[in-house]
Structures are given as C-alpha cells and as structure tokens.
CSV table of N, CA and C and ligand atoms in Angstrom, one decimal:
chain,number,residue,atom,x,y,z
M,1,UNK,N,-24.3,-49.1,2.8
M,1,UNK,CA,-23.2,-48.5,2.1
M,1,UNK,C,-21.9,-49.1,2.8
M,2,UNK,N,-21.1,-49.8,2.0
M,2,UNK,CA,-19.8,-50.4,2.5
M,2,UNK,C,-19.0,-49.3,3.2
M,3,UNK,N,-18.3,-49.6,4.2
M,3,UNK,CA,-17.5,-48.6,5.0
M,3,UNK,C,-16.1,-48.4,4.3
M,4,UNK,N,-16.2,-47.4,3.4
M,4,UNK,CA,-14.9,-46.9,2.7
M,4,UNK,C,-14.7,-45.5,3.1
M,5,UNK,N,-13.4,-45.2,3.5
M,5,UNK,CA,-13.1,-43.8,3.8
M,5,UNK,C,-11.9,-43.4,2.9
M,6,UNK,N,-11.8,-42.1,2.7
M,6,UNK,CA,-10.7,-41.6,1.9
M,6,UNK,C,-10.0,-40.6,2.8
M,7,UNK,N,-8.7,-40.8,3.2
M,7,UNK,CA,-8.0,-39.9,4.0
M,7,UNK,C,-6.7,-39.5,3.4
M,8,UNK,N,-6.2,-38.4,3.9
M,8,UNK,CA,-4.9,-37.9,3.5
M,8,UNK,C,-3.9,-38.3,4.6
M,9,UNK,N,-2.8,-39.0,4.2
M,9,UNK,CA,-1.8,-39.4,5.2
M,9,UNK,C,-0.7,-40.3,4.7
M,10,UNK,N,0.1,-40.8,5.6
M,10,UNK,CA,1.2,-41.6,5.3
M,10,UNK,C,0.9,-43.0,5.8
M,11,UNK,N,0.8,-43.9,4.8
M,11,UNK,CA,0.3,-45.3,5.1
M,11,UNK,C,1.2,-46.0,6.1
M,12,UNK,N,2.4,-45.6,6.2
M,12,UNK,CA,3.4,-46.3,7.1
M,12,UNK,C,3.0,-46.0,8.6
M,13,UNK,N,2.2,-45.0,8.8
M,13,UNK,CA,1.9,-44.7,10.2
M,13,UNK,C,0.5,-45.2,10.7
M,14,UNK,N,-0.1,-45.9,9.8
M,14,UNK,CA,-1.5,-46.3,10.2
M,14,UNK,C,-1.5,-47.6,11.0
M,15,UNK,N,-2.1,-47.5,12.1
M,15,UNK,CA,-2.2,-48.7,13.0
M,15,UNK,C,-3.5,-49.5,12.7
M,16,UNK,N,-3.4,-50.3,11.6
M,16,UNK,CA,-4.6,-51.1,11.1
M,16,UNK,C,-4.1,-52.5,11.0
M,17,UNK,N,-5.1,-53.4,10.7
M,17,UNK,CA,-4.7,-54.8,10.6
M,17,UNK,C,-3.8,-55.1,9.5
M,18,UNK,N,-4.1,-54.4,8.3
M,18,UNK,CA,-3.2,-54.6,7.1
M,18,UNK,C,-3.0,-53.3,6.3
M,19,UNK,N,-1.8,-53.0,5.9
M,19,UNK,CA,-1.6,-52.0,4.9
M,19,UNK,C,-1.2,-52.7,3.6
M,20,UNK,N,-1.6,-52.1,2.5
M,20,UNK,CA,-1.2,-52.7,1.2
M,20,UNK,C,0.0,-51.9,0.7
M,21,UNK,N,0.9,-52.6,0.1
M,21,UNK,CA,2.1,-52.1,-0.5
M,21,UNK,C,2.0,-52.1,-2.0
M,22,UNK,N,2.2,-51.0,-2.7
M,22,UNK,CA,2.2,-50.9,-4.2
M,22,UNK,C,3.6,-51.4,-4.6
M,23,UNK,N,3.8,-52.6,-4.8
M,23,UNK,CA,5.1,-53.2,-4.9
M,23,UNK,C,5.5,-53.4,-6.4
M,24,UNK,N,6.6,-54.1,-6.7
M,24,UNK,CA,6.9,-54.5,-8.0
M,24,UNK,C,7.0,-56.0,-8.0
M,25,UNK,N,7.1,-56.7,-9.1
M,25,UNK,CA,7.0,-58.1,-9.2
M,25,UNK,C,8.1,-58.9,-8.4
M,26,UNK,N,9.2,-58.2,-8.2
M,26,UNK,CA,10.3,-58.8,-7.4
M,26,UNK,C,10.0,-58.9,-5.9
M,27,UNK,N,9.2,-58.0,-5.4
M,27,UNK,CA,8.9,-57.9,-4.0
M,27,UNK,C,10.1,-57.5,-3.2
M,28,UNK,N,11.1,-57.0,-3.9
M,28,UNK,CA,12.4,-56.7,-3.1
M,28,UNK,C,12.6,-55.2,-2.9
M,29,UNK,N,11.5,-54.5,-2.8
M,29,UNK,CA,11.5,-53.1,-2.5
M,29,UNK,C,11.7,-52.2,-3.7
M,30,UNK,N,11.7,-50.9,-3.4
M,30,UNK,CA,11.8,-49.9,-4.5
M,30,UNK,C,11.7,-48.5,-4.0
M,31,UNK,N,11.1,-47.6,-4.8
M,31,UNK,CA,10.9,-46.3,-4.3
M,31,UNK,C,9.5,-46.0,-3.8
M,32,UNK,N,9.0,-44.8,-4.0
M,32,UNK,CA,7.6,-44.5,-3.6
M,32,UNK,C,7.1,-45.2,-2.3
M,33,UNK,N,5.9,-45.6,-2.3
M,33,UNK,CA,5.3,-46.2,-1.1
M,33,UNK,C,6.0,-47.5,-0.7
M,34,UNK,N,6.5,-48.2,-1.7
M,34,UNK,CA,7.2,-49.4,-1.5
M,34,UNK,C,8.5,-49.1,-0.6
M,35,UNK,N,9.2,-48.1,-1.0
M,35,UNK,CA,10.4,-47.7,-0.3
M,35,UNK,C,10.1,-47.3,1.1
M,36,UNK,N,9.0,-46.5,1.2
M,36,UNK,CA,8.6,-46.0,2.6
M,36,UNK,C,8.2,-47.1,3.5
M,37,UNK,N,7.5,-48.1,3.0
M,37,UNK,CA,7.0,-49.2,3.8
M,37,UNK,C,8.2,-50.0,4.3
M,38,UNK,N,9.2,-50.3,3.4
M,38,UNK,CA,10.3,-51.1,3.8
M,38,UNK,C,11.2,-50.3,4.8
M,39,UNK,N,11.3,-49.0,4.6
M,39,UNK,CA,12.1,-48.2,5.5
M,39,UNK,C,11.5,-48.3,6.9
M,40,UNK,N,10.2,-48.2,7.0
M,40,UNK,CA,9.5,-48.1,8.3
M,40,UNK,C,9.4,-49.5,8.9
M,41,UNK,N,9.3,-50.5,8.1
M,41,UNK,CA,9.2,-51.9,8.7
M,41,UNK,C,10.5,-52.4,9.2
M,42,UNK,N,11.6,-52.0,8.5
M,42,UNK,CA,12.9,-52.5,8.9
M,42,UNK,C,13.3,-53.7,8.1
M,43,UNK,N,14.5,-54.2,8.2
M,43,UNK,CA,15.1,-55.2,7.4
M,43,UNK,C,14.5,-56.6,7.4
M,44,UNK,N,13.7,-56.8,8.5
M,44,UNK,CA,13.1,-58.2,8.5
M,44,UNK,C,12.0,-58.3,7.4
M,45,UNK,N,11.5,-57.1,7.0
M,45,UNK,CA,10.4,-57.2,6.0
M,45,UNK,C,11.0,-57.7,4.7
M,46,UNK,N,12.2,-57.2,4.3
M,46,UNK,CA,12.8,-57.6,3.1
M,46,UNK,C,13.3,-59.1,3.2
M,47,UNK,N,13.7,-59.5,4.4
M,47,UNK,CA,14.1,-60.9,4.6
M,47,UNK,C,12.9,-61.8,4.4
M,48,UNK,N,11.8,-61.4,4.9
M,48,UNK,CA,10.6,-62.3,4.6
M,48,UNK,C,10.2,-62.3,3.1
M,49,UNK,N,10.3,-61.0,2.5
M,49,UNK,CA,9.9,-60.9,1.1
M,49,UNK,C,10.8,-61.8,0.2
M,50,UNK,N,12.0,-61.9,0.6
M,50,UNK,CA,13.0,-62.8,-0.2
M,50,UNK,C,12.5,-64.2,-0.2
M,51,UNK,N,11.7,-64.7,0.8
M,51,UNK,CA,11.3,-66.1,0.9
M,51,UNK,C,10.1,-66.3,0.0
M,52,UNK,N,9.5,-65.1,-0.6
M,52,UNK,CA,8.2,-65.3,-1.3
M,52,UNK,C,8.5,-65.5,-2.8
M,53,UNK,N,9.7,-65.2,-3.3
M,53,UNK,CA,10.1,-65.4,-4.7
M,53,UNK,C,9.1,-64.7,-5.6
M,54,UNK,N,8.9,-63.4,-5.3
M,54,UNK,CA,8.2,-62.5,-6.3
M,54,UNK,C,6.7,-62.7,-6.3
M,55,UNK,N,6.0,-61.9,-7.1
M,55,UNK,CA,4.6,-62.0,-7.2
M,55,UNK,C,4.2,-61.4,-8.6
M,56,UNK,N,3.2,-62.1,-9.2
M,56,UNK,CA,2.7,-61.6,-10.5
M,56,UNK,C,1.9,-60.3,-10.4
M,57,UNK,N,1.9,-59.5,-11.4
M,57,UNK,CA,1.0,-58.3,-11.4
M,57,UNK,C,-0.4,-58.8,-11.2
M,58,UNK,N,-1.1,-58.0,-10.3
M,58,UNK,CA,-2.5,-58.3,-10.1
M,58,UNK,C,-2.8,-59.3,-9.0
M,59,UNK,N,-1.7,-60.0,-8.6
M,59,UNK,CA,-1.8,-61.0,-7.5
M,59,UNK,C,-1.3,-60.3,-6.2
M,60,UNK,N,-1.4,-61.0,-5.1
M,60,UNK,CA,-0.9,-60.4,-3.8
M,60,UNK,C,-0.3,-61.4,-2.9
M,61,UNK,N,0.6,-61.0,-2.0
M,61,UNK,CA,1.2,-61.9,-1.0
M,61,UNK,C,1.3,-61.1,0.3
M,62,UNK,N,1.2,-61.8,1.4
M,62,UNK,CA,1.1,-61.2,2.7
M,62,UNK,C,2.4,-61.5,3.6
M,63,UNK,N,2.8,-60.5,4.3
M,63,UNK,CA,3.9,-60.7,5.3
M,63,UNK,C,3.5,-60.0,6.6
M,64,UNK,N,4.3,-60.2,7.6
M,64,UNK,CA,4.1,-59.5,8.8
M,64,UNK,C,4.5,-58.0,8.6
M,65,UNK,N,4.2,-57.2,9.6
M,65,UNK,CA,4.4,-55.8,9.5
M,65,UNK,C,5.7,-55.3,10.2
M,66,UNK,N,6.2,-56.2,11.1
M,66,UNK,CA,7.5,-55.9,11.8
M,66,UNK,C,7.4,-54.6,12.5
M,67,UNK,N,8.3,-53.6,12.2
M,67,UNK,CA,8.3,-52.3,13.0
M,67,UNK,C,7.2,-51.4,12.7
M,68,UNK,N,6.4,-51.7,11.7
M,68,UNK,CA,5.2,-50.9,11.3
M,68,UNK,C,4.1,-51.0,12.4
M,69,UNK,N,3.3,-50.0,12.5
M,69,UNK,CA,2.2,-50.1,13.5
M,69,UNK,C,1.1,-51.1,12.9
M,70,UNK,N,1.1,-51.4,11.6
M,70,UNK,CA,0.2,-52.4,11.0
M,70,UNK,C,0.7,-53.8,11.3
M,71,UNK,N,-0.3,-54.7,11.5
M,71,UNK,CA,0.0,-56.1,11.8
M,71,UNK,C,0.6,-56.8,10.6
M,72,UNK,N,0.0,-56.6,9.4
M,72,UNK,CA,0.4,-57.2,8.2
M,72,UNK,C,0.7,-56.2,7.1
M,73,UNK,N,1.5,-56.6,6.1
M,73,UNK,CA,1.7,-55.9,4.9
M,73,UNK,C,1.2,-56.8,3.7
M,74,UNK,N,0.3,-56.3,2.9
M,74,UNK,CA,-0.1,-57.1,1.7
M,74,UNK,C,0.5,-56.5,0.5
M,75,UNK,N,1.4,-57.2,-0.2
M,75,UNK,CA,2.1,-56.7,-1.3
M,75,UNK,C,1.4,-57.1,-2.6
M,76,UNK,N,1.2,-56.1,-3.5
M,76,UNK,CA,0.6,-56.3,-4.8
M,76,UNK,C,1.3,-55.5,-5.8
M,77,UNK,N,1.9,-56.1,-6.9
M,77,UNK,CA,2.4,-55.4,-8.0
M,77,UNK,C,1.3,-54.9,-8.9
M,78,UNK,N,1.1,-53.6,-9.0
M,78,UNK,CA,0.1,-53.0,-9.9
M,78,UNK,C,0.5,-53.0,-11.3
M,79,UNK,N,-0.4,-52.8,-12.3
M,79,UNK,CA,0.0,-52.8,-13.7
M,79,UNK,C,0.7,-51.4,-14.0
M,80,UNK,N,1.6,-51.5,-14.9
M,80,UNK,CA,2.2,-50.2,-15.5
M,80,UNK,C,1.2,-49.8,-16.6
M,81,UNK,N,0.9,-48.5,-16.6
M,81,UNK,CA,0.0,-48.0,-17.6
M,81,UNK,C,0.7,-47.9,-19.0
M,82,UNK,N,0.2,-48.6,-20.0
M,82,UNK,CA,0.8,-48.5,-21.4
M,82,UNK,C,-0.3,-48.0,-22.3
M,83,UNK,N,-1.2,-47.2,-21.8
M,83,UNK,CA,-2.2,-46.6,-22.7
M,83,UNK,C,-3.6,-47.2,-22.6
M,84,UNK,N,-3.7,-48.3,-21.9
M,84,UNK,CA,-5.1,-48.9,-21.7
M,84,UNK,C,-5.4,-50.1,-22.5
M,85,UNK,N,-4.6,-50.4,-23.5
M,85,UNK,CA,-4.9,-51.5,-24.4
M,85,UNK,C,-4.3,-52.8,-24.0
M,86,UNK,N,-3.8,-52.9,-22.8
M,86,UNK,CA,-3.1,-54.1,-22.4
M,86,UNK,C,-3.6,-54.8,-21.2
M,87,UNK,N,-4.9,-54.6,-21.0
M,87,UNK,CA,-5.6,-55.2,-19.8
M,87,UNK,C,-5.2,-54.6,-18.5
M,88,UNK,N,-4.7,-53.3,-18.5
M,88,UNK,CA,-4.3,-52.6,-17.3
M,88,UNK,C,-5.5,-52.5,-16.3
M,89,UNK,N,-6.7,-52.1,-16.9
M,89,UNK,CA,-7.8,-51.9,-15.9
M,89,UNK,C,-8.2,-53.1,-15.2
M,90,UNK,N,-8.3,-54.3,-15.9
M,90,UNK,CA,-8.6,-55.5,-15.2
M,90,UNK,C,-7.5,-55.9,-14.2
M,91,UNK,N,-6.3,-55.7,-14.6
M,91,UNK,CA,-5.2,-56.0,-13.6
M,91,UNK,C,-5.3,-55.2,-12.4
M,92,UNK,N,-5.6,-53.9,-12.5
M,92,UNK,CA,-5.7,-53.1,-11.3
M,92,UNK,C,-6.9,-53.5,-10.4
M,93,UNK,N,-8.0,-53.9,-11.1
M,93,UNK,CA,-9.2,-54.4,-10.3
M,93,UNK,C,-8.7,-55.7,-9.6
M,94,UNK,N,-7.9,-56.5,-10.2
M,94,UNK,CA,-7.4,-57.7,-9.6
M,94,UNK,C,-6.5,-57.5,-8.4
M,95,UNK,N,-5.7,-56.4,-8.5
M,95,UNK,CA,-4.9,-56.0,-7.3
M,95,UNK,C,-5.8,-55.8,-6.1
M,96,UNK,N,-6.8,-55.0,-6.3
M,96,UNK,CA,-7.7,-54.7,-5.1
M,96,UNK,C,-8.4,-55.9,-4.6
M,97,UNK,N,-8.9,-56.7,-5.5
M,97,UNK,CA,-9.6,-57.9,-5.1
M,97,UNK,C,-8.7,-58.9,-4.4
M,98,UNK,N,-7.5,-59.1,-5.0
M,98,UNK,CA,-6.6,-60.1,-4.4
M,98,UNK,C,-6.1,-59.7,-3.0
M,99,UNK,N,-5.9,-58.4,-2.8
M,99,UNK,CA,-5.5,-57.9,-1.5
M,99,UNK,C,-6.6,-58.1,-0.5
M,100,UNK,N,-7.9,-57.9,-0.9
M,100,UNK,CA,-9.0,-58.0,0.0
M,100,UNK,C,-9.2,-59.5,0.3
M,101,UNK,N,-9.1,-60.3,-0.7
M,101,UNK,CA,-9.2,-61.8,-0.4
M,101,UNK,C,-8.2,-62.3,0.6
M,102,UNK,N,-6.9,-61.8,0.5
M,102,UNK,CA,-5.9,-62.2,1.5
M,102,UNK,C,-6.2,-61.6,2.8
M,103,UNK,N,-6.7,-60.4,2.9
M,103,UNK,CA,-7.0,-59.7,4.1
M,103,UNK,C,-8.1,-60.5,4.8
M,104,UNK,N,-9.2,-60.9,4.1
M,104,UNK,CA,-10.3,-61.7,4.7
M,104,UNK,C,-9.8,-63.0,5.2
M,105,UNK,N,-8.9,-63.7,4.4
M,105,UNK,CA,-8.4,-65.0,4.8
M,105,UNK,C,-7.6,-64.9,6.0
M,106,UNK,N,-7.0,-63.8,6.3
M,106,UNK,CA,-6.1,-63.6,7.5
M,106,UNK,C,-6.8,-62.9,8.6
M,107,UNK,N,-8.1,-62.8,8.5
M,107,UNK,CA,-8.9,-62.2,9.7
M,107,UNK,C,-8.7,-60.7,9.9
M,108,UNK,N,-8.3,-60.0,8.8
M,108,UNK,CA,-8.1,-58.5,8.9
M,108,UNK,C,-9.4,-57.8,8.9
M,109,UNK,N,-9.7,-56.9,9.9
M,109,UNK,CA,-11.0,-56.2,9.9
M,109,UNK,C,-10.8,-54.8,9.3
M,110,UNK,N,-9.6,-54.3,9.4
M,110,UNK,CA,-9.3,-52.9,8.9
M,110,UNK,C,-8.1,-53.0,7.9
M,111,UNK,N,-8.3,-52.4,6.7
M,111,UNK,CA,-7.3,-52.5,5.6
M,111,UNK,C,-7.1,-51.1,5.0
M,112,UNK,N,-5.9,-50.7,4.9
M,112,UNK,CA,-5.6,-49.4,4.2
M,112,UNK,C,-4.8,-49.7,2.9
M,113,UNK,N,-5.3,-49.0,1.9
M,113,UNK,CA,-4.6,-49.0,0.6
M,113,UNK,C,-4.0,-47.7,0.2
M,114,UNK,N,-2.8,-47.8,-0.5
M,114,UNK,CA,-2.3,-46.6,-1.2
M,114,UNK,C,-3.0,-46.5,-2.5
M,115,UNK,N,-2.7,-45.5,-3.3
M,115,UNK,CA,-3.3,-45.4,-4.6
M,115,UNK,C,-2.4,-46.2,-5.6
M,116,UNK,N,-2.7,-47.4,-5.7
M,116,UNK,CA,-1.9,-48.4,-6.5
M,116,UNK,C,-1.7,-47.9,-7.9
M,117,UNK,N,-0.5,-48.0,-8.4
M,117,UNK,CA,-0.1,-47.8,-9.8
M,117,UNK,C,-0.2,-46.3,-10.3
M,118,UNK,N,-0.6,-45.4,-9.5
M,118,UNK,CA,-0.8,-44.0,-10.0
M,118,UNK,C,0.4,-43.1,-9.8
M,119,UNK,N,1.5,-43.7,-9.4
M,119,UNK,CA,2.8,-43.0,-9.2
M,119,UNK,C,3.7,-43.3,-10.4
M,120,UNK,N,4.8,-44.0,-10.0
M,120,UNK,CA,5.8,-44.4,-11.0
M,120,UNK,C,5.2,-45.2,-12.2
M,121,UNK,N,4.0,-45.9,-11.9
M,121,UNK,CA,3.4,-46.7,-13.0
M,121,UNK,C,2.5,-46.0,-13.8
M,122,UNK,N,2.3,-44.7,-13.5
M,122,UNK,CA,1.5,-43.7,-14.4
M,122,UNK,C,0.1,-44.1,-14.8
M,123,UNK,N,-0.5,-44.9,-14.0
M,123,UNK,CA,-2.0,-45.2,-14.3
M,123,UNK,C,-2.7,-43.9,-14.0
M,124,UNK,N,-3.6,-43.5,-15.0
M,124,UNK,CA,-4.3,-42.2,-14.8
M,124,UNK,C,-5.2,-42.2,-13.6
M,125,UNK,N,-5.1,-41.2,-12.7
M,125,UNK,CA,-6.0,-41.2,-11.5
M,125,UNK,C,-7.5,-41.2,-11.8
M,126,UNK,N,-7.9,-40.5,-12.9
M,126,UNK,CA,-9.3,-40.4,-13.2
M,126,UNK,C,-9.9,-41.8,-13.6
M,127,UNK,N,-9.0,-42.7,-14.0
M,127,UNK,CA,-9.5,-44.1,-14.2
M,127,UNK,C,-9.2,-45.0,-13.0
M,128,UNK,N,-8.1,-44.8,-12.3
M,128,UNK,CA,-7.7,-45.7,-11.2
M,128,UNK,C,-8.7,-45.5,-10.0
M,129,UNK,N,-9.1,-44.3,-9.7
M,129,UNK,CA,-9.9,-44.1,-8.5
M,129,UNK,C,-11.3,-44.8,-8.6
M,130,UNK,N,-12.0,-44.7,-9.7
M,130,UNK,CA,-13.3,-45.4,-9.8
M,130,UNK,C,-13.1,-46.9,-9.8
M,131,UNK,N,-12.0,-47.4,-10.4
M,131,UNK,CA,-11.8,-48.8,-10.4
M,131,UNK,C,-11.5,-49.3,-8.9
M,132,UNK,N,-10.7,-48.6,-8.2
M,132,UNK,CA,-10.4,-48.9,-6.8
M,132,UNK,C,-11.6,-48.9,-6.0
M,133,UNK,N,-12.3,-47.8,-6.0
M,133,UNK,CA,-13.5,-47.7,-5.1
M,133,UNK,C,-14.6,-48.6,-5.4
M,134,UNK,N,-14.8,-48.8,-6.8
M,134,UNK,CA,-15.9,-49.8,-7.2
M,134,UNK,C,-15.6,-51.2,-6.8
M,135,UNK,N,-14.3,-51.6,-7.0
M,135,UNK,CA,-13.9,-53.0,-6.6
M,135,UNK,C,-14.0,-53.2,-5.1
M,136,UNK,N,-13.5,-52.2,-4.4
M,136,UNK,CA,-13.6,-52.4,-2.9
M,136,UNK,C,-15.0,-52.5,-2.4
M,137,UNK,N,-15.9,-51.6,-2.9
M,137,UNK,CA,-17.3,-51.6,-2.5
M,137,UNK,C,-18.0,-52.9,-2.8
M,138,UNK,N,-17.7,-53.5,-4.0
M,138,UNK,CA,-18.3,-54.8,-4.4
M,138,UNK,C,-17.8,-55.9,-3.5
M,139,UNK,N,-16.5,-55.9,-3.2
M,139,UNK,CA,-16.0,-56.9,-2.3
M,139,UNK,C,-16.6,-56.8,-0.9
M,140,UNK,N,-16.7,-55.6,-0.4
M,140,UNK,CA,-17.2,-55.4,1.0
M,140,UNK,C,-18.7,-55.8,1.1
M,141,UNK,N,-19.4,-55.7,0.1
M,141,UNK,CA,-20.8,-56.1,0.1
M,141,UNK,C,-20.9,-57.6,0.4
M,142,UNK,N,-19.9,-58.3,-0.1
M,142,UNK,CA,-19.9,-59.8,0.1
M,142,UNK,C,-19.1,-60.2,1.3
M,143,UNK,N,-18.4,-59.3,1.9
M,143,UNK,CA,-17.5,-59.6,3.0
M,143,UNK,C,-17.6,-58.6,4.2
M,144,UNK,N,-18.7,-58.7,4.9
M,144,UNK,CA,-18.9,-57.7,6.0
M,144,UNK,C,-17.9,-57.9,7.2
M,145,UNK,N,-17.2,-59.1,7.1
M,145,UNK,CA,-16.2,-59.3,8.2
M,145,UNK,C,-15.0,-58.3,8.1
M,146,UNK,N,-14.8,-57.7,6.9
M,146,UNK,CA,-13.9,-56.6,6.8
M,146,UNK,C,-14.7,-55.3,7.2
M,147,UNK,N,-14.3,-54.7,8.3
M,147,UNK,CA,-15.1,-53.7,8.9
M,147,UNK,C,-14.9,-52.3,8.2
M,148,UNK,N,-13.7,-52.1,7.7
M,148,UNK,CA,-13.4,-50.8,7.2
M,148,UNK,C,-12.2,-50.8,6.2
M,149,UNK,N,-12.4,-50.2,5.1
M,149,UNK,CA,-11.2,-50.0,4.1
M,149,UNK,C,-11.0,-48.5,3.9
M,150,UNK,N,-9.8,-48.1,4.0
M,150,UNK,CA,-9.5,-46.7,3.7
M,150,UNK,C,-8.5,-46.6,2.5
M,151,UNK,N,-8.7,-45.5,1.7
M,151,UNK,CA,-7.7,-45.2,0.7
M,151,UNK,C,-6.8,-44.1,1.4
M,152,UNK,N,-5.5,-44.4,1.6
M,152,UNK,CA,-4.7,-43.4,2.3
M,152,UNK,C,-3.9,-42.6,1.2
M,153,UNK,N,-4.3,-41.4,0.9
M,153,UNK,CA,-3.7,-40.6,-0.2
M,153,UNK,C,-2.6,-39.8,0.4
M,154,UNK,N,-1.5,-39.7,-0.4
M,154,UNK,CA,-0.3,-39.0,0.0
M,154,UNK,C,-0.3,-37.5,-0.3
M,155,UNK,N,-1.3,-37.1,-1.2
M,155,UNK,CA,-1.4,-35.7,-1.6
M,155,UNK,C,-2.8,-35.3,-1.9
M,156,UNK,N,-3.1,-34.0,-1.8
M,156,UNK,CA,-4.5,-33.5,-2.0
M,156,UNK,C,-5.0,-33.8,-3.4
M,157,UNK,N,-4.2,-33.8,-4.4
M,157,UNK,CA,-4.7,-34.0,-5.8
M,157,UNK,C,-5.2,-35.4,-5.9
M,158,UNK,N,-4.4,-36.4,-5.3
M,158,UNK,CA,-4.8,-37.8,-5.4
M,158,UNK,C,-6.1,-38.0,-4.6
M,159,UNK,N,-6.2,-37.4,-3.4
M,159,UNK,CA,-7.4,-37.5,-2.6
M,159,UNK,C,-8.6,-37.0,-3.3
M,160,UNK,N,-8.5,-35.9,-4.0
M,160,UNK,CA,-9.7,-35.3,-4.7
M,160,UNK,C,-10.3,-36.4,-5.7
M,161,UNK,N,-9.5,-37.1,-6.4
M,161,UNK,CA,-10.0,-38.1,-7.3
M,161,UNK,C,-10.7,-39.3,-6.6
M,162,UNK,N,-10.2,-39.7,-5.4
M,162,UNK,CA,-10.9,-40.7,-4.7
M,162,UNK,C,-12.1,-40.2,-4.0
M,163,UNK,N,-12.1,-39.0,-3.5
M,163,UNK,CA,-13.3,-38.4,-2.9
M,163,UNK,C,-14.4,-38.4,-4.0
M,164,UNK,N,-14.1,-38.0,-5.2
M,164,UNK,CA,-15.1,-37.9,-6.3
M,164,UNK,C,-15.6,-39.3,-6.6
M,165,UNK,N,-14.7,-40.2,-6.7
M,165,UNK,CA,-15.1,-41.6,-7.1
M,165,UNK,C,-16.0,-42.2,-6.0
M,166,UNK,N,-15.8,-41.9,-4.7
M,166,UNK,CA,-16.6,-42.4,-3.7
M,166,UNK,C,-18.0,-41.7,-3.7
M,167,UNK,N,-18.0,-40.4,-4.0
M,167,UNK,CA,-19.3,-39.6,-4.1
M,167,UNK,C,-20.1,-40.2,-5.2
M,168,UNK,N,-19.5,-40.6,-6.4
M,168,UNK,CA,-20.2,-41.1,-7.5
M,168,UNK,C,-20.8,-42.5,-7.2
M,169,UNK,N,-20.2,-43.1,-6.2
M,169,UNK,CA,-20.7,-44.5,-5.8
M,169,UNK,C,-22.0,-44.4,-5.1
M,170,UNK,N,-22.2,-43.3,-4.3
M,170,UNK,CA,-23.3,-43.2,-3.4
M,170,UNK,C,-24.6,-43.0,-4.2
P,201,APR,N1,1.8,-43.3,2.1
P,201,APR,C1,0.8,-43.4,1.2
P,201,APR,N2,0.9,-43.2,-0.1
P,201,APR,C2,2.2,-43.0,-0.6
P,201,APR,C3,3.3,-42.9,0.3
P,201,APR,C4,3.1,-43.1,1.7
P,201,APR,N3,4.1,-43.1,2.6
P,201,APR,N4,4.4,-42.7,-0.5
P,201,APR,C5,4.0,-42.6,-1.8
P,201,APR,N5,2.7,-42.8,-1.8
P,201,APR,C6,1.8,-42.7,-3.0
P,201,APR,C7,2.2,-42.0,-4.2
P,201,APR,O1,2.2,-40.5,-4.0
P,201,APR,C8,1.2,-42.5,-5.2
P,201,APR,O2,0.0,-41.7,-5.1
P,201,APR,O3,1.5,-44.0,-3.4
P,201,APR,C9,1.0,-43.9,-4.7
P,201,APR,C10,1.6,-45.0,-5.6
P,201,APR,O4,2.8,-44.5,-6.1
P,201,APR,P1,4.2,-45.4,-6.2
P,201,APR,O5,4.7,-45.6,-4.9
P,201,APR,O6,5.0,-44.8,-7.2
P,201,APR,O7,3.6,-46.8,-6.7
P,201,APR,P2,3.2,-47.3,-8.2
P,201,APR,O8,2.8,-46.2,-9.1
P,201,APR,O9,2.3,-48.5,-8.0
P,201,APR,O10,4.6,-47.8,-8.8
P,201,APR,C11,5.2,-49.0,-8.2
P,201,APR,O11,7.3,-48.0,-7.8
P,201,APR,O12,8.3,-47.8,-5.8
P,201,APR,C12,8.3,-48.5,-6.9
P,201,APR,O13,8.9,-50.7,-6.2
P,201,APR,C13,7.8,-49.9,-6.7
P,201,APR,O14,8.4,-50.6,-8.8
P,201,APR,C14,7.3,-50.3,-8.0
P,201,APR,C15,6.6,-49.0,-8.5
C-alpha cells in the first residue's frame, strides 16, 4: 500500500521536501493557501514566481521554499468547478500527477498537498478527494523513490472526505 497519510494542519509549517501550492495561472499569489504560502515564504518567492511567466491549469512549476520549512514549493493551478462538464476531473488528476512528476524529478522524498481546488474554486470535496487519493496512489506504485505523500487538510470537514477516500482505496 503506497504511503499516503491524511493530516489536519497548516501546510506552511510542514518541514518536508516539497509542499504544493493551490495557485492560479498567474502564479503571482492570491488568497487561501496561496496567500498563506507566499506570506510564510517571504517576498523572494514572488520574485522567483515572476520569472516563471505563469502556469497552465493542470500543469505545475517548482520554486525554492525560501523562509518556509519546506525545501521546495510546487505551484499548480487547479481547475475551477463549472459543474463537471468541462474536463475539470481530468484537470484535477493532472494537477496531482504533474506535481508528483516534478517532485520525483527534483529528488523529493516527502511531498505535502493541500486540497487543491476545493476552496475558492468550488470543486466538490466528494469528487476531489477520491481523485486526489487515487491519482497519488497510482503514481506512488510506479515511483517508490517518493517515500511519503500527505494531504494536509485545514479543517475537519475536509479531512473527513480524504480519510474516507483513503479508506475506500484499501
Ligand atoms: N494549509 C493547508 N490548507 C489550507 C491552508 C493552509 N495554510 N489555507 C487554506 N487551505 C485550504 C483551504 O481550506 C481549502 O481546503 O486549501 C484548500 C484549497 O483552497 P484555496 O486556497 O481556496 O484554493 P483553490 O480552491 O484551489 O482556489 C485557488 O484561490 O487563493 C486563490 O490564488 C488562488 O486563485 C487561486 C484560488
């Protein structure tokens, strides 16, 4: 069974190789977890993000972590939920896969994700959680070099959906 954990916490405080940022396509910061990561990392993060010239939804780009306890930040713009008929589910799958590919390419053994797209982007948690856990598990089966992936949930309601999705995987 791939090593996936679901925890309650603040992703900006996790001392892991990489944390994932639920960004927007500009990569120039925002609210939610994006705002929290930029606040904790300090202004150098935005300075490096400016050099990246944005990122497509479902793709990912990597920067240093600066003042964060994490070594890297992997930025991925998740899909905005428009009812499910616009490829949102495949785009969310692509976010998780793209981030893990970048993590593996950069020698990251521990990776923490927030619940991508389920805040401001309104992706329903009952759909997002199984997509996230299923995509992560499939990737880890092919990439044992990534030792552990955690979903870092910011509230109990979110965590319950990921706990259930992981249970259903076993
Ligand atoms: N640690 C972990 N999770 C967090 C934190 C934190 N410090 N802060 C917020 N979250 C959680 C939210 O509670 C939610 O469960 O991250 C999840 C994703 O919510 P958002 O941050 O709103 O991200 P998303 O829905 O992907 O929307 C992205 O919001 O902040 C802007 O610039 C961002 O435009 C982009 C959009």
